[in-house]
PDB file of C-alpha atoms in Angstrom:
ATOM      1  CA  MET A   1     -39.248  -2.624  28.801  1.00 80.00           C
ATOM      2  CA  THR A   2     -39.255   1.151  29.223  1.00 88.00           C
ATOM      3  CA  LYS A   3     -37.135   2.878  31.863  1.00 89.00           C
ATOM      4  CA  LYS A   4     -40.340   3.939  33.610  1.00 91.00           C
ATOM      5  CA  LYS A   5     -41.482   0.299  33.837  1.00 94.00           C
ATOM      6  CA  ILE A   6     -38.024  -0.837  35.025  1.00 93.00           C
ATOM      7  CA  ARG A   7     -38.039   1.885  37.718  1.00 94.00           C
ATOM      8  CA  SER A   8     -41.452   0.832  38.950  1.00 94.00           C
ATOM      9  CA  GLU A   9     -40.661  -2.895  38.924  1.00 95.00           C
ATOM     10  CA  TYR A  10     -37.302  -2.649  40.704  1.00 96.00           C
ATOM     11  CA  LEU A  11     -38.510  -0.184  43.309  1.00 95.00           C
ATOM     12  CA  LYS A  12     -41.321  -2.647  44.124  1.00 97.00           C
ATOM     13  CA  LEU A  13     -38.782  -5.485  44.381  1.00 97.00           C
ATOM     14  CA  ARG A  14     -36.686  -3.470  46.837  1.00 97.00           C
ATOM     15  CA  LEU A  15     -39.693  -2.458  48.910  1.00 97.00           C
ATOM     16  CA  LYS A  16     -40.744  -6.119  49.209  1.00 98.00           C
ATOM     17  CA  LEU A  17     -37.458  -6.993  50.943  1.00 97.00           C
ATOM     18  CA  SER A  18     -37.964  -7.878  54.603  1.00 97.00           C
ATOM     19  CA  GLU A  19     -35.863  -5.873  57.055  1.00 96.00           C
ATOM     20  CA  GLU A  20     -33.811  -9.006  57.749  1.00 98.00           C
ATOM     21  CA  LYS A  21     -33.166  -9.649  54.036  1.00 98.00           C
ATOM     22  CA  TYR A  22     -32.432  -5.944  53.471  1.00 98.00           C
ATOM     23  CA  SER A  23     -29.878  -5.944  56.298  1.00 97.00           C
ATOM     24  CA  ASN A  24     -28.280  -9.175  55.059  1.00 97.00           C
ATOM     25  CA  LEU A  25     -27.975  -7.869  51.474  1.00 97.00           C
ATOM     26  CA  ASN A  26     -26.425  -4.639  52.754  1.00 98.00           C
ATOM     27  CA  GLN A  27     -23.796  -6.547  54.739  1.00 98.00           C
ATOM     28  CA  LYS A  28     -22.882  -8.566  51.631  1.00 97.00           C
ATOM     29  CA  LEU A  29     -22.792  -5.450  49.426  1.00 97.00           C
ATOM     30  CA  CYS A  30     -20.454  -3.715  51.855  1.00 97.00           C
ATOM     31  CA  ALA A  31     -18.154  -6.747  52.105  1.00 96.00           C
ATOM     32  CA  ASN A  32     -18.066  -7.121  48.310  1.00 96.00           C
ATOM     33  CA  PHE A  33     -17.415  -3.410  47.837  1.00 97.00           C
ATOM     34  CA  PHE A  34     -14.279  -3.594  49.971  1.00 97.00           C
ATOM     35  CA  SER A  35     -13.098  -6.865  48.430  1.00 95.00           C
ATOM     36  CA  GLU A  36     -13.658  -5.733  44.815  1.00 94.00           C
ATOM     37  CA  VAL A  37     -12.693  -2.049  44.847  1.00 96.00           C
ATOM     38  CA  ASP A  38      -9.056  -0.965  44.952  1.00 95.00           C
ATOM     39  CA  LEU A  39      -8.937   2.082  47.203  1.00 97.00           C
ATOM     40  CA  SER A  40      -5.141   2.440  47.142  1.00 95.00           C
ATOM     41  CA  THR A  41      -5.237   5.420  44.764  1.00 96.00           C
ATOM     42  CA  VAL A  42      -8.492   6.944  46.029  1.00 98.00           C
ATOM     43  CA  HIS A  43      -8.101  10.222  47.900  1.00 98.00           C
ATOM     44  CA  THR A  44     -11.717  11.398  47.652  1.00 99.00           C
ATOM     45  CA  LEU A  45     -14.746   9.115  47.379  1.00 99.00           C
ATOM     46  CA  HIS A  46     -18.223  10.463  46.668  1.00 99.00           C
ATOM     47  CA  THR A  47     -21.259   8.529  47.847  1.00 98.00           C
ATOM     48  CA  PHE A  48     -24.978   9.083  47.966  1.00 96.00           C
ATOM     49  CA  LEU A  49     -26.703   8.895  51.331  1.00 95.00           C
ATOM     50  CA  PRO A  50     -29.384   6.178  51.363  1.00 94.00           C
ATOM     51  CA  ILE A  51     -33.117   6.749  51.420  1.00 91.00           C
ATOM     52  CA  HIS A  52     -34.224   4.059  53.848  1.00 89.00           C
ATOM     53  CA  SER A  53     -37.905   4.396  52.847  1.00 90.00           C
ATOM     54  CA  LYS A  54     -36.877   3.319  49.316  1.00 93.00           C
ATOM     55  CA  LYS A  55     -34.605   0.590  50.702  1.00 96.00           C
ATOM     56  CA  GLU A  56     -31.579   1.931  48.879  1.00 96.00           C
ATOM     57  CA  PRO A  57     -28.254   0.238  49.582  1.00 98.00           C
ATOM     58  CA  ASN A  58     -27.065   1.368  52.998  1.00 98.00           C
ATOM     59  CA  THR A  59     -23.970   3.392  52.160  1.00 98.00           C
ATOM     60  CA  TRP A  60     -23.579   4.260  55.857  1.00 98.00           C
ATOM     61  CA  LEU A  61     -21.918   0.845  56.239  1.00 98.00           C
ATOM     62  CA  ILE A  62     -19.332   1.850  53.627  1.00 98.00           C
ATOM     63  CA  ILE A  63     -18.878   5.305  55.177  1.00 98.00           C
ATOM     64  CA  GLU A  64     -18.266   3.822  58.636  1.00 97.00           C
ATOM     65  CA  LYS A  65     -15.720   1.294  57.337  1.00 98.00           C
ATOM     66  CA  LEU A  66     -13.941   4.000  55.324  1.00 98.00           C
ATOM     67  CA  LYS A  67     -13.668   6.214  58.403  1.00 97.00           C
ATOM     68  CA  LYS A  68     -12.350   3.317  60.484  1.00 97.00           C
ATOM     69  CA  ASP A  69     -10.064   1.453  58.053  1.00 97.00           C
ATOM     70  CA  PHE A  70      -9.231   4.085  55.399  1.00 97.00           C
ATOM     71  CA  PRO A  71      -8.957   7.378  57.316  1.00 96.00           C
ATOM     72  CA  VAL A  72      -6.895   9.025  54.549  1.00 96.00           C
ATOM     73  CA  VAL A  73      -9.833   8.738  52.103  1.00 98.00           C
ATOM     74  CA  ARG A  74     -11.983  11.856  52.226  1.00 98.00           C
ATOM     75  CA  ILE A  75     -15.698  11.243  51.825  1.00 98.00           C
ATOM     76  CA  SER A  76     -17.856  13.550  49.735  1.00 98.00           C
ATOM     77  CA  ILE A  77     -21.661  13.669  49.853  1.00 98.00           C
ATOM     78  CA  PRO A  78     -24.197  15.417  47.610  1.00 96.00           C
ATOM     79  CA  LYS A  79     -26.657  18.235  48.064  1.00 94.00           C
ATOM     80  CA  VAL A  80     -29.204  19.185  45.405  1.00 90.00           C
ATOM     81  CA  GLU A  81     -29.031  22.869  44.467  1.00 90.00           C
ATOM     82  CA  ASN A  82     -30.716  24.309  41.373  1.00 89.00           C
ATOM     83  CA  ASN A  83     -31.279  20.836  39.880  1.00 87.00           C
ATOM     84  CA  ARG A  84     -27.590  19.926  40.210  1.00 91.00           C
ATOM     85  CA  LEU A  85     -25.496  18.018  42.700  1.00 94.00           C
ATOM     86  CA  VAL A  86     -23.148  20.151  44.766  1.00 95.00           C
ATOM     87  CA  ASN A  87     -20.715  18.100  46.821  1.00 97.00           C
ATOM     88  CA  PHE A  88     -19.398  18.611  50.325  1.00 97.00           C
ATOM     89  CA  TYR A  89     -16.766  16.819  52.352  1.00 98.00           C
ATOM     90  CA  PHE A  90     -18.491  14.691  54.980  1.00 97.00           C
ATOM     91  CA  GLU A  91     -17.592  15.956  58.440  1.00 93.00           C
ATOM     92  CA  GLY A  92     -20.160  14.065  60.487  1.00 91.00           C
ATOM     93  CA  GLU A  93     -23.863  13.581  60.920  1.00 89.00           C
ATOM     94  CA  SER A  94     -24.228  16.930  62.701  1.00 88.00           C
ATOM     95  CA  GLN A  95     -23.772  18.711  59.347  1.00 92.00           C
ATOM     96  CA  LEU A  96     -26.803  16.944  57.836  1.00 95.00           C
ATOM     97  CA  GLY A  97     -30.434  17.998  57.429  1.00 94.00           C
ATOM     98  CA  LYS A  98     -33.365  16.715  55.359  1.00 90.00           C
ATOM     99  CA  ASN A  99     -34.136  18.306  51.994  1.00 85.00           C
ATOM    100  CA  GLN A 100     -37.564  18.721  50.333  1.00 79.00           C
ATOM    101  CA  TRP A 101     -37.645  14.984  49.471  1.00 75.00           C
ATOM    102  CA  GLY A 102     -36.752  13.932  53.020  1.00 80.00           C
ATOM    103  CA  ILE A 103     -33.227  12.952  51.971  1.00 85.00           C
ATOM    104  CA  LEU A 104     -30.310  13.726  54.268  1.00 91.00           C
ATOM    105  CA  GLU A 105     -27.844  16.169  52.769  1.00 94.00           C
ATOM    106  CA  PRO A 106     -25.214  18.602  54.060  1.00 96.00           C
ATOM    107  CA  ILE A 107     -26.493  21.922  55.355  1.00 92.00           C
ATOM    108  CA  SER A 108     -22.983  23.276  55.829  1.00 91.00           C
ATOM    109  CA  GLY A 109     -19.373  22.376  55.239  1.00 93.00           C
ATOM    110  CA  GLU A 110     -16.479  22.587  52.813  1.00 96.00           C
ATOM    111  CA  LYS A 111     -17.383  22.079  49.161  1.00 97.00           C
ATOM    112  CA  THR A 112     -15.651  19.243  47.318  1.00 98.00           C
ATOM    113  CA  PRO A 113     -14.131  20.318  43.987  1.00 97.00           C
ATOM    114  CA  THR A 114     -15.409  17.861  41.371  1.00 97.00           C
ATOM    115  CA  ASP A 115     -11.912  17.418  39.924  1.00 97.00           C
ATOM    116  CA  LYS A 116     -10.733  16.053  43.299  1.00 98.00           C
ATOM    117  CA  ILE A 117     -13.181  13.121  43.252  1.00 98.00           C
ATOM    118  CA  ASP A 118     -11.530   9.792  42.367  1.00 98.00           C
ATOM    119  CA  LEU A 119     -14.476   7.425  42.821  1.00 99.00           C
ATOM    120  CA  VAL A 120     -18.259   7.889  42.787  1.00 98.00           C
ATOM    121  CA  ILE A 121     -20.763   5.459  44.276  1.00 98.00           C
ATOM    122  CA  VAL A 122     -23.844   5.949  42.111  1.00 96.00           C
ATOM    123  CA  PRO A 123     -27.435   5.126  43.095  1.00 94.00           C
ATOM    124  CA  LEU A 124     -29.438   2.907  40.760  1.00 95.00           C
ATOM    125  CA  LEU A 125     -32.601   0.855  40.571  1.00 95.00           C
ATOM    126  CA  ALA A 126     -31.471  -1.600  37.880  1.00 95.00           C
ATOM    127  CA  PHE A 127     -28.630  -2.189  35.421  1.00 95.00           C
ATOM    128  CA  ASP A 128     -27.892  -4.255  32.326  1.00 93.00           C
ATOM    129  CA  LYS A 129     -24.918  -6.366  31.242  1.00 92.00           C
ATOM    130  CA  ASN A 130     -23.355  -3.313  29.547  1.00 92.00           C
ATOM    131  CA  SER A 131     -23.268  -1.447  32.885  1.00 93.00           C
ATOM    132  CA  ASN A 132     -26.017   0.961  31.863  1.00 91.00           C
ATOM    133  CA  ARG A 133     -28.123   1.974  34.834  1.00 93.00           C
ATOM    134  CA  VAL A 134     -31.652   3.084  35.479  1.00 93.00           C
ATOM    135  CA  GLY A 135     -31.846   5.676  38.229  1.00 90.00           C
ATOM    136  CA  TYR A 136     -34.820   7.660  39.449  1.00 87.00           C
ATOM    137  CA  GLY A 137     -35.067   9.631  36.204  1.00 84.00           C
ATOM    138  CA  LYS A 138     -34.124  13.123  37.353  1.00 84.00           C
ATOM    139  CA  GLY A 139     -30.659  13.009  35.750  1.00 86.00           C
ATOM    140  CA  PHE A 140     -28.749  14.354  38.776  1.00 92.00           C
ATOM    141  CA  TYR A 141     -26.010  11.746  38.587  1.00 94.00           C
ATOM    142  CA  ASP A 142     -25.712  11.733  34.782  1.00 91.00           C
ATOM    143  CA  ARG A 143     -25.114  15.507  34.868  1.00 93.00           C
ATOM    144  CA  PHE A 144     -22.699  15.158  37.784  1.00 96.00           C
ATOM    145  CA  LEU A 145     -20.718  12.289  36.194  1.00 95.00           C
ATOM    146  CA  LYS A 146     -20.194  14.379  33.036  1.00 94.00           C
ATOM    147  CA  GLU A 147     -18.391  16.932  35.216  1.00 95.00           C
ATOM    148  CA  CYS A 148     -16.093  14.333  36.798  1.00 96.00           C
ATOM    149  CA  ARG A 149     -12.610  13.537  35.535  1.00 96.00           C
ATOM    150  CA  MET A 150     -12.347  10.905  32.800  1.00 95.00           C
ATOM    151  CA  ASP A 151     -10.405   8.589  35.152  1.00 96.00           C
ATOM    152  CA  CYS A 152     -12.950   8.892  37.967  1.00 98.00           C
ATOM    153  CA  LYS A 153     -14.252   5.397  38.751  1.00 98.00           C
ATOM    154  CA  LYS A 154     -18.057   5.071  38.635  1.00 98.00           C
ATOM    155  CA  ILE A 155     -19.435   2.284  40.817  1.00 98.00           C
ATOM    156  CA  GLY A 156     -23.040   1.203  41.285  1.00 97.00           C
ATOM    157  CA  LEU A 157     -24.513  -0.822  44.127  1.00 97.00           C
ATOM    158  CA  SER A 158     -27.401  -3.183  43.394  1.00 97.00           C
ATOM    159  CA  PHE A 159     -29.235  -5.824  45.398  1.00 96.00           C
ATOM    160  CA  PHE A 160     -30.191  -7.516  42.129  1.00 96.00           C
ATOM    161  CA  GLU A 161     -28.389  -9.055  39.169  1.00 94.00           C
ATOM    162  CA  PRO A 162     -28.333  -7.328  35.751  1.00 94.00           C
ATOM    163  CA  ILE A 163     -31.534  -7.375  33.740  1.00 93.00           C
ATOM    164  CA  ASP A 164     -31.409  -9.492  30.585  1.00 87.00           C
ATOM    165  CA  GLU A 165     -32.890  -6.857  28.328  1.00 82.00           C
ATOM    166  CA  LEU A 166     -30.570  -4.030  27.294  1.00 79.00           C
ATOM    167  CA  ILE A 167     -31.552  -0.692  28.752  1.00 83.00           C
ATOM    168  CA  GLN A 168     -32.417   1.958  26.182  1.00 84.00           C
ATOM    169  CA  VAL A 169     -29.821   4.705  26.559  1.00 83.00           C
ATOM    170  CA  ASP A 170     -29.620   8.241  25.258  1.00 81.00           C
ATOM    171  CA  GLN A 171     -26.746  10.694  24.882  1.00 79.00           C
ATOM    172  CA  TYR A 172     -27.085  11.829  28.518  1.00 81.00           C
ATOM    173  CA  ASP A 173     -26.694   8.372  30.065  1.00 85.00           C
ATOM    174  CA  ILE A 174     -23.267   7.511  31.458  1.00 89.00           C
ATOM    175  CA  PRO A 175     -22.425   3.806  31.891  1.00 91.00           C
ATOM    176  CA  LEU A 176     -20.793   2.672  35.112  1.00 95.00           C
ATOM    177  CA  ASP A 177     -17.363   1.059  35.371  1.00 96.00           C
ATOM    178  CA  VAL A 178     -18.373  -1.543  37.942  1.00 95.00           C
ATOM    179  CA  ILE A 179     -21.563  -2.667  39.645  1.00 96.00           C
ATOM    180  CA  ILE A 180     -21.297  -4.435  42.996  1.00 96.00           C
ATOM    181  CA  THR A 181     -23.976  -6.979  43.939  1.00 96.00           C
ATOM    182  CA  PRO A 182     -24.360  -9.114  47.082  1.00 95.00           C
ATOM    183  CA  SER A 183     -24.015 -12.416  45.254  1.00 90.00           C
ATOM    184  CA  GLN A 184     -21.296 -11.893  42.707  1.00 76.00           C
ATOM    185  CA  GLY A 185     -19.110  -9.035  43.781  1.00 62.00           C
ATOM    186  CA  SER A 186     -18.612  -7.005  40.644  1.00 61.00           C
ATOM    187  CA  HIS A 187     -20.027  -6.939  37.110  1.00 65.00           C
TER     188      HIS A 187
END
């Protein structure tokens, strides 16, 4: 199956989730994230902000728990500038505005140096058993992950299990270290 077909199929699967199922899966993802991921050495964690209309995993649940239970971990969020991700420390929802795609992103704040990021939560639509992911196809995260330190942990969140077929990868694709799912914790 082509990446384009995988994107289309898995976006449809997500959009078919009822609000109740979507909420339930998000609760399980969040619980599994905190049970599977060792945050003891993480000083700065980067996460995407979810697009609710695409039923992306609700990273706000992770952000809220980090702020409450791990206040020493600084949270970094992305902004798209000139086809690249520029990262800012998250200071609160008042610093956010919607970009051209209707996605919340920082409109002000302190930039996060990429070399300070210890862990990245990466958006995805699907993944295979080799931890290769299919994103939305714009390459923002593949370019960003190349700039991160070699020891930076790359974690995906998925409502679904890995696809059986191996995803066709090219030289720009960066595999993830761990993928968290609602049913199994990590892959």
